[in-house]
Coordinates of C-alpha atoms (C1' of nucleotides) in Angstrom, one line a residue:
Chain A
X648 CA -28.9 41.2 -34.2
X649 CA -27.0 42.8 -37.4
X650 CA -25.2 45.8 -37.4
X651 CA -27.4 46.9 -40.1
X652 CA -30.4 46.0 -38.2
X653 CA -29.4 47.5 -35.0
X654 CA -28.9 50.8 -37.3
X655 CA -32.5 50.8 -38.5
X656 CA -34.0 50.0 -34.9
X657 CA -32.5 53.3 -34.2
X658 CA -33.6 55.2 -37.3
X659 CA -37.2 54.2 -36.4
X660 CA -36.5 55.0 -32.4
X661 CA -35.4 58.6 -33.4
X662 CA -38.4 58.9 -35.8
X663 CA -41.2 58.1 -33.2
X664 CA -39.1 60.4 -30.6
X665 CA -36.8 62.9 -32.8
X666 CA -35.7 64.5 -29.1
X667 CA -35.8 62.1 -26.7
X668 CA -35.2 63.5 -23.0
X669 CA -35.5 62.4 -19.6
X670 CA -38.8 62.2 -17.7
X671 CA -37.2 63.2 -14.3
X672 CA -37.8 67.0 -13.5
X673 CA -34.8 69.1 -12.5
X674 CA -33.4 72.8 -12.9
X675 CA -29.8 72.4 -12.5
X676 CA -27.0 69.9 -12.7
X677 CA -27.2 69.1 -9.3
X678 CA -30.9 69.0 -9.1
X679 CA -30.7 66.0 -12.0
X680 CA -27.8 64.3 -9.4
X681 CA -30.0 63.9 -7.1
X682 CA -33.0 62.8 -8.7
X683 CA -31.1 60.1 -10.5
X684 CA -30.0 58.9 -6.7
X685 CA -34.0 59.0 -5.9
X686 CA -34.5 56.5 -8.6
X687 CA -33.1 53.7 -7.9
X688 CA -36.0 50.8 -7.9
X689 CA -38.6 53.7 -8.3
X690 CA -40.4 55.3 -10.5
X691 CA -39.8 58.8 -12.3
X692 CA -43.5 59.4 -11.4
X693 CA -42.9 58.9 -8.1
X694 CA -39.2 60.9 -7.6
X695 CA -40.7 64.0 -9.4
X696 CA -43.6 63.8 -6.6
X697 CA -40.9 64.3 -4.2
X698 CA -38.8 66.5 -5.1
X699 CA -41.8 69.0 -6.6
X700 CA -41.5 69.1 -2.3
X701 CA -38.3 70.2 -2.0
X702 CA -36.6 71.2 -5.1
X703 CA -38.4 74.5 -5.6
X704 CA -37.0 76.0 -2.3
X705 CA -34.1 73.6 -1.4
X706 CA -32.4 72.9 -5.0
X707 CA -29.3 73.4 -3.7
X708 CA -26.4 72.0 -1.2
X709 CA -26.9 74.5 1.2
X710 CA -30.3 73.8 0.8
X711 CA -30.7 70.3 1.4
X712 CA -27.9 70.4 4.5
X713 CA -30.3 73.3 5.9
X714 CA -33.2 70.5 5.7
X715 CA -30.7 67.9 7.2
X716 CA -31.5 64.3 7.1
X717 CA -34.6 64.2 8.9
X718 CA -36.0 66.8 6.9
X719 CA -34.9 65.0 3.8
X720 CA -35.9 61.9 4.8
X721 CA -39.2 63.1 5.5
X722 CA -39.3 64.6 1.8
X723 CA -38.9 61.5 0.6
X724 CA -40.8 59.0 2.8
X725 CA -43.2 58.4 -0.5
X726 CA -40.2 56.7 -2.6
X727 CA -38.5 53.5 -2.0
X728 CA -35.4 53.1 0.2
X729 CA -35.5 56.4 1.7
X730 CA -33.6 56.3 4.2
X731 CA -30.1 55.7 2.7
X732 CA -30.8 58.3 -0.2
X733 CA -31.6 60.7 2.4
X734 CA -28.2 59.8 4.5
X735 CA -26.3 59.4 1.1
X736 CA -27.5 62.7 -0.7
X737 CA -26.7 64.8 2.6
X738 CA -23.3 62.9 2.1
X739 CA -23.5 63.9 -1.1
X740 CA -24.1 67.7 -0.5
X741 CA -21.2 68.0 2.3
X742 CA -18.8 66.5 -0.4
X743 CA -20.0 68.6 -3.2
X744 CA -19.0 71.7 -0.6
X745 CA -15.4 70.5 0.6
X746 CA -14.5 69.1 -2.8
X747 CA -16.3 70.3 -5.8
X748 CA -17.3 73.8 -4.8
X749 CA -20.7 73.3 -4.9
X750 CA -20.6 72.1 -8.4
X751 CA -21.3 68.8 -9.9
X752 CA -18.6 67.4 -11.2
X753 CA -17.8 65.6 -14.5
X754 CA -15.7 63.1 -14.3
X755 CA -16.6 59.5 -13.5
X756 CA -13.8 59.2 -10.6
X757 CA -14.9 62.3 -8.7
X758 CA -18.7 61.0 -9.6
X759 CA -18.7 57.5 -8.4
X760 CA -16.6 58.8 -5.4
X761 CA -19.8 60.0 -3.9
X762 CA -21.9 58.0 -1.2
X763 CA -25.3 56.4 -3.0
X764 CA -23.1 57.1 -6.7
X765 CA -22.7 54.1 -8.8
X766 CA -21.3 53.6 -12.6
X767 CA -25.0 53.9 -13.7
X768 CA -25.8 57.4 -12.0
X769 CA -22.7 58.3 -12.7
X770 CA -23.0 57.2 -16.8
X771 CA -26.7 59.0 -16.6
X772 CA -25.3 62.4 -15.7
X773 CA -21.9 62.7 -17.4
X774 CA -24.4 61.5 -20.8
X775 CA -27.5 64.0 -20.0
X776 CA -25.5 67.0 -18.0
X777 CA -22.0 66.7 -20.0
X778 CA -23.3 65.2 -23.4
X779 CA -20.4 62.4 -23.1
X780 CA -20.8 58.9 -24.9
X781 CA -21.9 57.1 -21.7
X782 CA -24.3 54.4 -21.6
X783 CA -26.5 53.9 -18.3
X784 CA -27.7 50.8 -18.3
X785 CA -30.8 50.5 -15.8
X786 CA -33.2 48.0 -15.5
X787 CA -34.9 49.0 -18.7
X788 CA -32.0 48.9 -20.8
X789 CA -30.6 45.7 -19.6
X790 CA -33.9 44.0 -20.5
X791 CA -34.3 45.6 -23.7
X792 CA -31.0 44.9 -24.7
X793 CA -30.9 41.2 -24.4
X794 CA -34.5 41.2 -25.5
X795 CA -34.1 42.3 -28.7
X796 CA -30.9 41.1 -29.4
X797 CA -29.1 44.8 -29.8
X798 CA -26.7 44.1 -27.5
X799 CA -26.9 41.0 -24.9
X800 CA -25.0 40.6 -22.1
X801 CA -24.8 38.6 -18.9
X802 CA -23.8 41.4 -16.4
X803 CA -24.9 44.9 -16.8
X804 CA -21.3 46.0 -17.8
X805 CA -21.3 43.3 -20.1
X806 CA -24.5 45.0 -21.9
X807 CA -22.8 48.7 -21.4
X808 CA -20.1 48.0 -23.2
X809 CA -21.7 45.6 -26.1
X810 CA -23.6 48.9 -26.6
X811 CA -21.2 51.2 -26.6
X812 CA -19.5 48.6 -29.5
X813 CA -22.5 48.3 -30.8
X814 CA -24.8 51.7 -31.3
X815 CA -24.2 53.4 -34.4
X816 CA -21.9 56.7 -33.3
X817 CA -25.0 59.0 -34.8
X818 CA -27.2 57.5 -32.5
X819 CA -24.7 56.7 -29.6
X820 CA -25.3 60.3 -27.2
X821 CA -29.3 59.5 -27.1
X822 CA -29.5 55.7 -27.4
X823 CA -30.1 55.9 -23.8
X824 CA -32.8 57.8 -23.7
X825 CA -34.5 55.8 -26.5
X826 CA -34.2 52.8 -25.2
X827 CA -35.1 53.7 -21.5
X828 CA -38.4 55.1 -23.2
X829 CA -38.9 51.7 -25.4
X830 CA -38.4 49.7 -22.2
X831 CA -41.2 51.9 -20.5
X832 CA -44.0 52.2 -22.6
X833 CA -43.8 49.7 -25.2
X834 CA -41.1 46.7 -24.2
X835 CA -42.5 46.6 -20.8
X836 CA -41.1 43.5 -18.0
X837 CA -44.1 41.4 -18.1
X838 CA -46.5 41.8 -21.4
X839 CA -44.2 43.4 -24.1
X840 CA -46.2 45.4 -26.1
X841 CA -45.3 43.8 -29.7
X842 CA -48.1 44.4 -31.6
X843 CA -47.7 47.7 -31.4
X844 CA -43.9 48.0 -31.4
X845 CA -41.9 49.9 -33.9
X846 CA -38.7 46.7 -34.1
X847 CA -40.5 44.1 -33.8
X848 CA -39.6 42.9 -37.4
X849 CA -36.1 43.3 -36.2
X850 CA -36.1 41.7 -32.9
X851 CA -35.0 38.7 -31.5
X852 CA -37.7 38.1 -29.0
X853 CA -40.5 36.6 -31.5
X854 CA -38.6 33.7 -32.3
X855 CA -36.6 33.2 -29.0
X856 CA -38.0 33.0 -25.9
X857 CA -41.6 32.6 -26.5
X858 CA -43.8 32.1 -23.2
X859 CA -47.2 33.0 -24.0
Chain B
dA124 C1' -26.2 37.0 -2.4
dT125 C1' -28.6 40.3 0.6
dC126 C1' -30.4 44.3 2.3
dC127 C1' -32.8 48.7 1.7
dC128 C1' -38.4 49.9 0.7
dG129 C1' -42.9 52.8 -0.9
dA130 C1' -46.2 53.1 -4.6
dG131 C1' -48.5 51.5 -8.6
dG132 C1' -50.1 47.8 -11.8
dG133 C1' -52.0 43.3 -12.9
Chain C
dC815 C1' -51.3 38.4 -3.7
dC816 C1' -46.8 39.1 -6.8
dC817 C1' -43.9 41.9 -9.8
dT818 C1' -41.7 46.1 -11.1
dC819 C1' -39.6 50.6 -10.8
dT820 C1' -33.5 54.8 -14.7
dG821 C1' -29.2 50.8 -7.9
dG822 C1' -25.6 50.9 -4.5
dA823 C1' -23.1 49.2 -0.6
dT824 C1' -21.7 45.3 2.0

DNA sequence: ATCCCGAGGG
DNA sequence: CCCTCTGGAT
Protein backbone atom coordinates (compact mmCIF):
# COMPACT_ATOMS: atom_id res chain seq x y z
CA UNK A 1 0.00 0.00 0.00
CA UNK A 2 1.12 3.86 -0.61
CA UNK A 3 2.34 6.09 1.79
CA UNK A 4 -0.50 8.33 1.00
CA UNK A 5 -2.87 5.54 1.34
CA UNK A 6 -1.62 4.24 4.56
CA UNK A 7 -2.07 8.12 5.73
CA UNK A 8 -5.73 8.18 4.94
CA UNK A 9 -6.45 4.54 6.40
CA UNK A 10 -5.50 6.28 9.51
CA UNK A 11 -7.37 9.59 9.09
CA UNK A 12 -10.56 7.44 8.74
CA UNK A 13 -9.33 4.96 11.84
CA UNK A 14 -8.99 8.18 14.14
CA UNK A 15 -12.40 9.45 12.79
CA UNK A 16 -14.51 6.37 13.64
CA UNK A 17 -12.46 6.19 17.11
CA UNK A 18 -11.00 9.88 17.89
CA UNK A 19 -9.53 8.21 21.40
CA UNK A 20 -8.91 4.89 20.96
CA UNK A 21 -7.93 3.00 24.35
CA UNK A 22 -7.42 -0.32 25.51
CA UNK A 23 -10.27 -2.66 26.42
CA UNK A 24 -8.36 -4.30 29.37
CA UNK A 25 -9.42 -2.83 32.87
CA UNK A 26 -6.71 -1.74 35.20
CA UNK A 27 -6.04 1.07 37.90
CA UNK A 28 -2.41 1.40 37.89
CA UNK A 29 0.68 0.76 35.93
CA UNK A 30 1.22 -2.38 37.39
CA UNK A 31 -2.32 -3.46 37.34
CA UNK A 32 -2.17 -2.93 33.15
CA UNK A 33 1.44 -5.30 33.48
CA UNK A 34 -0.24 -7.82 34.56
CA UNK A 35 -3.26 -7.87 32.58
CA UNK A 36 -1.25 -7.68 29.40
CA UNK A 37 0.63 -11.05 30.79
CA UNK A 38 -3.16 -12.54 31.22
CA UNK A 39 -3.71 -12.08 27.67
CA UNK A 40 -1.71 -13.96 25.90
CA UNK A 41 -4.08 -16.28 23.48
CA UNK A 42 -7.20 -14.92 25.52
CA UNK A 43 -9.55 -12.72 25.34
CA UNK A 44 -9.84 -9.08 27.06
CA UNK A 45 -13.35 -10.23 27.97
CA UNK A 46 -12.14 -12.99 29.56
CA UNK A 47 -8.84 -11.38 31.53
CA UNK A 48 -11.09 -8.48 32.92
CA UNK A 49 -13.42 -11.40 34.34
CA UNK A 50 -10.50 -12.36 36.24
CA UNK A 51 -8.95 -9.94 37.54
CA UNK A 52 -12.48 -7.95 38.48
CA UNK A 53 -11.50 -11.15 41.19
CA UNK A 54 -8.53 -9.99 42.44
CA UNK A 55 -7.54 -6.58 41.32
CA UNK A 56 -9.96 -4.68 43.57
CA UNK A 57 -8.28 -6.03 46.85
CA UNK A 58 -4.88 -7.48 45.60
CA UNK A 59 -3.73 -4.71 42.90
CA UNK A 60 -0.54 -4.73 44.16
CA UNK A 61 2.90 -6.77 44.60
CA UNK A 62 2.35 -7.37 48.06
CA UNK A 63 -0.90 -8.17 47.20
CA UNK A 64 -0.59 -10.78 44.74
CA UNK A 65 2.64 -12.43 46.81
CA UNK A 66 0.00 -12.45 49.84
CA UNK A 67 -2.31 -14.59 47.48
CA UNK A 68 0.76 -16.70 46.34
CA UNK A 69 0.54 -18.96 43.45
CA UNK A 70 -2.11 -21.11 44.42
CA UNK A 71 -4.28 -18.36 45.23
CA UNK A 72 -3.42 -16.78 41.91
CA UNK A 73 -3.78 -19.56 40.04
CA UNK A 74 -7.04 -20.18 41.32
CA UNK A 75 -8.01 -16.50 40.26
CA UNK A 76 -7.24 -17.30 37.09
CA UNK A 77 -8.37 -20.87 36.36
CA UNK A 78 -11.15 -19.26 33.80
CA UNK A 79 -8.33 -17.94 31.31
CA UNK A 80 -6.00 -19.85 29.13
CA UNK A 81 -2.55 -21.11 30.24
CA UNK A 82 -2.93 -20.31 33.76
CA UNK A 83 -0.65 -21.90 35.27
CA UNK A 84 2.55 -20.26 33.96
CA UNK A 85 1.04 -16.69 34.27
CA UNK A 86 0.25 -17.42 37.73
CA UNK A 87 4.01 -18.82 38.34
CA UNK A 88 5.40 -15.98 36.09
CA UNK A 89 3.40 -12.96 37.54
CA UNK A 90 4.37 -14.03 41.27
CA UNK A 91 7.93 -14.05 39.52
CA UNK A 92 7.07 -10.97 38.38
CA UNK A 93 5.90 -9.35 41.69
CA UNK A 94 9.11 -10.64 43.77
CA UNK A 95 11.29 -8.92 41.03
CA UNK A 96 9.31 -5.75 40.89
CA UNK A 97 10.18 -5.71 44.99
CA UNK A 98 14.08 -6.56 44.81
CA UNK A 99 14.67 -4.48 41.73
CA UNK A 100 12.25 -1.91 40.80
CA UNK A 101 10.84 -0.87 44.13
CA UNK A 102 7.59 -1.89 43.60
CA UNK A 103 7.29 0.14 40.48
CA UNK A 104 6.96 -0.75 36.94
CA UNK A 105 9.53 0.02 35.08
CA UNK A 106 10.08 1.71 31.66
CA UNK A 107 12.51 0.58 29.91
CA UNK A 108 12.37 -2.38 27.55
CA UNK A 109 15.65 -4.15 29.09
CA UNK A 110 14.41 -4.09 32.70
CA UNK A 111 10.77 -4.99 30.95
CA UNK A 112 11.57 -7.96 28.94
CA UNK A 113 13.90 -9.08 31.86
CA UNK A 114 10.81 -10.23 33.71
CA UNK A 115 9.55 -13.99 33.66
CA UNK A 116 6.22 -14.34 31.23
CA UNK A 117 7.58 -10.57 29.59
CA UNK A 118 8.16 -10.58 25.89
CA UNK A 119 8.94 -7.69 23.28
CA UNK A 120 5.10 -7.48 22.72
CA UNK A 121 4.03 -6.89 26.45
CA UNK A 122 6.82 -5.07 26.90
CA UNK A 123 5.99 -2.63 23.47
CA UNK A 124 2.14 -2.65 24.95
CA UNK A 125 3.11 -0.99 28.25
CA UNK A 126 6.08 1.27 27.49
CA UNK A 127 3.30 2.67 24.36
CA UNK A 128 -0.02 2.81 26.75
CA UNK A 129 1.77 3.50 30.41
CA UNK A 130 4.91 5.63 29.06
CA UNK A 131 3.33 7.16 25.79
CA UNK A 132 6.68 5.89 23.89
CA UNK A 133 6.48 5.13 19.98
CA UNK A 134 6.29 1.38 20.44
CA UNK A 135 4.44 -0.82 18.32
CA UNK A 136 2.92 -4.21 19.88
CA UNK A 137 2.20 -6.39 17.34
CA UNK A 138 -0.28 -9.17 18.59
CA UNK A 139 -2.22 -11.42 16.70
CA UNK A 140 -4.57 -8.77 15.48
CA UNK A 141 -2.00 -6.50 14.27
CA UNK A 142 0.04 -8.99 12.43
CA UNK A 143 -3.07 -10.14 10.48
CA UNK A 144 -4.20 -6.75 9.77
CA UNK A 145 -1.09 -5.63 8.73
CA UNK A 146 -0.27 -8.01 5.98
CA UNK A 147 -4.01 -8.06 5.17
CA UNK A 148 -4.35 -4.76 4.13
CA UNK A 149 -1.10 -4.24 2.80
CA UNK A 150 -0.04 -1.36 5.56
CA UNK A 151 2.77 -2.93 6.53
CA UNK A 152 3.54 -6.89 5.60
CA UNK A 153 5.92 -8.83 7.09
CA UNK A 154 6.91 -12.39 7.46
CA UNK A 155 7.84 -12.46 11.21
CA UNK A 156 6.18 -10.30 13.70
CA UNK A 157 9.36 -8.06 14.07
CA UNK A 158 9.40 -7.89 10.49
CA UNK A 159 5.73 -6.25 10.64
CA UNK A 160 6.78 -4.04 13.96
CA UNK A 161 9.29 -2.42 12.37
CA UNK A 162 7.66 -1.97 8.63
CA UNK A 163 5.20 -0.10 10.97
CA UNK A 164 7.11 1.78 12.78
CA UNK A 165 8.73 2.88 9.04
CA UNK A 166 5.66 3.07 7.90
CA UNK A 167 2.80 4.89 10.27
CA UNK A 168 2.52 8.48 9.71
CA UNK A 169 4.46 10.06 13.03
CA UNK A 170 0.81 11.85 13.86
CA UNK A 171 -0.71 8.75 14.05
CA UNK A 172 2.29 6.51 15.24
CA UNK A 173 1.56 6.71 19.47
CA UNK A 174 -2.22 5.23 18.86
CA UNK A 175 -1.82 3.21 15.63
CA UNK A 176 -1.86 0.34 17.97
CA UNK A 177 -4.77 0.82 19.45
CA UNK A 178 -6.59 1.39 16.16
CA UNK A 179 -5.56 -1.32 14.52
CA UNK A 180 -6.02 -3.84 17.52
CA UNK A 181 -9.72 -2.55 17.48
CA UNK A 182 -9.93 -2.92 13.47
CA UNK A 183 -8.59 -6.46 13.79
CA UNK A 184 -11.46 -7.13 16.56
CA UNK A 185 -14.58 -5.96 15.35
CA UNK A 186 -14.36 -5.36 11.81
CA UNK A 187 -11.08 -7.25 10.16
CA UNK A 188 -11.83 -10.33 12.11
CA UNK A 189 -9.52 -13.95 11.41
CA UNK A 190 -12.18 -15.86 9.58
CA UNK A 191 -15.07 -13.63 7.84
CA UNK A 192 -13.51 -10.05 7.46
CA UNK A 193 -16.14 -7.76 7.81
CA UNK A 194 -15.60 -5.73 4.36
CA UNK A 195 -18.73 -4.51 3.54
CA UNK A 196 -18.88 -2.66 6.30
CA UNK A 197 -15.25 -1.60 6.71
CA UNK A 198 -13.97 1.95 6.74
CA UNK A 199 -10.42 0.89 4.16
CA UNK A 200 -11.68 -1.24 2.24
CA UNK A 201 -11.25 1.07 -0.89
CA UNK A 202 -7.69 1.11 0.26
CA UNK A 203 -6.89 -2.31 1.04
CA UNK A 204 -5.02 -4.98 -0.48
CA UNK A 205 -7.15 -7.84 0.53
CA UNK A 206 -10.06 -7.50 -2.30
CA UNK A 207 -7.93 -8.07 -5.02
CA UNK A 208 -5.28 -10.48 -3.41
CA UNK A 209 -6.17 -13.35 -1.59
CA UNK A 210 -9.68 -13.95 -2.48
CA UNK A 211 -11.15 -17.26 -0.92
CA UNK A 212 -14.73 -16.96 -0.77
C1' DA B 1 8.63 -26.43 16.21
C1' DT B 2 6.21 -27.37 20.54
C1' DC B 3 4.04 -26.75 24.75
C1' DC B 4 0.89 -24.27 27.79
C1' DC B 5 -4.85 -24.12 27.95
C1' DG B 6 -9.95 -22.15 29.20
C1' DA B 7 -13.85 -19.90 27.00
C1' DG B 8 -16.53 -18.30 23.24
C1' DG B 9 -18.01 -18.32 18.32
C1' DG B 10 -19.30 -20.54 14.06
C1' DC C 1 -16.31 -30.40 15.82
C1' DC C 2 -12.55 -26.57 14.65
C1' DC C 3 -10.70 -21.91 15.08
C1' DT C 4 -9.42 -17.89 17.63
C1' DC C 5 -8.08 -14.98 21.46
C1' DT C 6 -3.51 -8.08 22.58
C1' DG C 7 2.50 -14.70 23.68
C1' DG C 8 6.50 -16.45 25.93
C1' DA C 9 9.92 -19.91 27.02
C1' DT C 10 12.29 -23.92 25.63
Amino acid sequence: MKRAAIEECFRRLREANPAPRTELEYGSVFQLLVAVMLSAQATDRSVNLATARFFPEHGTPEGLLAMGVEGLTEAIRTIGLYKTKARNVIRTCELLLERHGGQVPDRREDLEALPGVGRKTANVVLNTAFRQPAMAVDTHIFRVSNRTGIAPGKTVLAVEQALLRRVPKEYLLDAHHWLILHGRYVCVARKPKCPQCPIADLCDYPDKTRLD
